[in-house]
C-alpha cells in the first residue's frame, strides 16, 4: 500500500512541476534547488522533479547562507523547493 501511495504522490508532484514550468513558459528552467533534511520527503521531491524531466541541485540545510546563495547562482537555479 505504501509503495502505491508513494508512486501516486510522485506522479502528482511531477505533474505539478511540469505544469509550473510550462506556466512560466521558460526553457531556461531545467534545475530546481532542493533544500531539505534527508529523508522520505527529500527522496519523493527528487523523484518527482526528475520524473518531470528536470534536474535538481541538492542543498544542505546546514550550509551557511552565503554558500547556499553561491551554489544557487552558480547552477543558475530559478526555483527553490
GROMACS .gro file of C-alpha atoms in nm:
model
   81
    1UNK     CA    1   0.000   0.000   0.000
    2UNK     CA    2   0.277   0.245   0.088
    3UNK     CA    3   0.453   0.186  -0.246
    4UNK     CA    4   0.137   0.260  -0.443
    5UNK     CA    5   0.065   0.572  -0.239
    6UNK     CA    6   0.423   0.696  -0.285
    7UNK     CA    7   0.402   0.638  -0.660
    8UNK     CA    8   0.074   0.828  -0.679
    9UNK     CA    9   0.220   1.119  -0.481
   10UNK     CA   10   0.529   1.121  -0.705
   11UNK     CA   11   0.309   1.124  -1.017
   12UNK     CA   12   0.101   1.412  -0.884
   13UNK     CA   13   0.407   1.615  -0.784
   14UNK     CA   14   0.578   1.560  -1.119
   15UNK     CA   15   0.261   1.677  -1.296
   16UNK     CA   16   0.270   1.992  -1.084
   17UNK     CA   17   0.634   2.052  -1.180
   18UNK     CA   18   0.555   2.008  -1.549
   19UNK     CA   19   0.260   2.246  -1.528
   20UNK     CA   20   0.456   2.504  -1.329
   21UNK     CA   21   0.746   2.514  -1.574
   22UNK     CA   22   0.506   2.534  -1.871
   23UNK     CA   23   0.317   2.815  -1.696
   24UNK     CA   24   0.638   3.011  -1.659
   25UNK     CA   25   0.698   2.937  -2.030
   26UNK     CA   26   1.072   2.925  -1.982
   27UNK     CA   27   1.301   2.673  -2.143
   28UNK     CA   28   1.571   2.809  -1.912
   29UNK     CA   29   1.421   2.630  -1.613
   30UNK     CA   30   1.591   2.293  -1.605
   31UNK     CA   31   1.727   2.282  -1.250
   32UNK     CA   32   1.541   2.303  -0.921
   33UNK     CA   33   1.720   2.373  -0.595
   34UNK     CA   34   1.620   2.116  -0.335
   35UNK     CA   35   1.679   2.226   0.023
   36UNK     CA   36   1.556   1.968   0.269
   37UNK     CA   37   1.652   1.742   0.552
   38UNK     CA   38   1.746   1.393   0.441
   39UNK     CA   39   1.455   1.155   0.442
   40UNK     CA   40   1.138   1.041   0.270
   41UNK     CA   41   1.024   1.390   0.165
   42UNK     CA   42   1.359   1.469   0.005
   43UNK     CA   43   1.358   1.145  -0.194
   44UNK     CA   44   0.998   1.197  -0.304
   45UNK     CA   45   1.070   1.555  -0.412
   46UNK     CA   46   1.383   1.449  -0.603
   47UNK     CA   47   1.198   1.170  -0.784
   48UNK     CA   48   0.909   1.396  -0.881
   49UNK     CA   49   1.147   1.664  -1.012
   50UNK     CA   50   1.335   1.408  -1.224
   51UNK     CA   51   1.013   1.249  -1.348
   52UNK     CA   52   0.910   1.595  -1.472
   53UNK     CA   53   1.228   1.599  -1.683
   54UNK     CA   54   1.412   1.844  -1.463
   55UNK     CA   55   1.730   1.814  -1.265
   56UNK     CA   56   1.786   1.914  -0.906
   57UNK     CA   57   2.066   2.068  -0.707
   58UNK     CA   58   2.075   1.929  -0.352
   59UNK     CA   59   2.132   2.199  -0.092
   60UNK     CA   60   2.239   2.112   0.261
   61UNK     CA   61   2.024   2.295   0.515
   62UNK     CA   62   2.326   2.329   0.744
   63UNK     CA   63   2.532   2.531   0.494
   64UNK     CA   64   2.589   2.900   0.566
   65UNK     CA   65   2.350   3.123   0.369
   66UNK     CA   66   2.639   3.266   0.164
   67UNK     CA   67   2.731   2.914   0.045
   68UNK     CA   68   2.370   2.838  -0.047
   69UNK     CA   69   2.342   3.159  -0.249
   70UNK     CA   70   2.674   3.087  -0.422
   71UNK     CA   71   2.566   2.734  -0.525
   72UNK     CA   72   2.224   2.851  -0.647
   73UNK     CA   73   2.377   3.132  -0.851
   74UNK     CA   74   2.648   2.911  -0.997
   75UNK     CA   75   2.391   2.650  -1.104
   76UNK     CA   76   2.154   2.922  -1.233
   77UNK     CA   77   1.870   2.783  -1.021
   78UNK     CA   78   1.547   2.980  -1.056
   79UNK     CA   79   1.319   2.760  -0.842
   80UNK     CA   80   1.395   2.654  -0.486
   81UNK     CA   81   1.195   2.388  -0.310
   0.00000   0.00000   0.00000
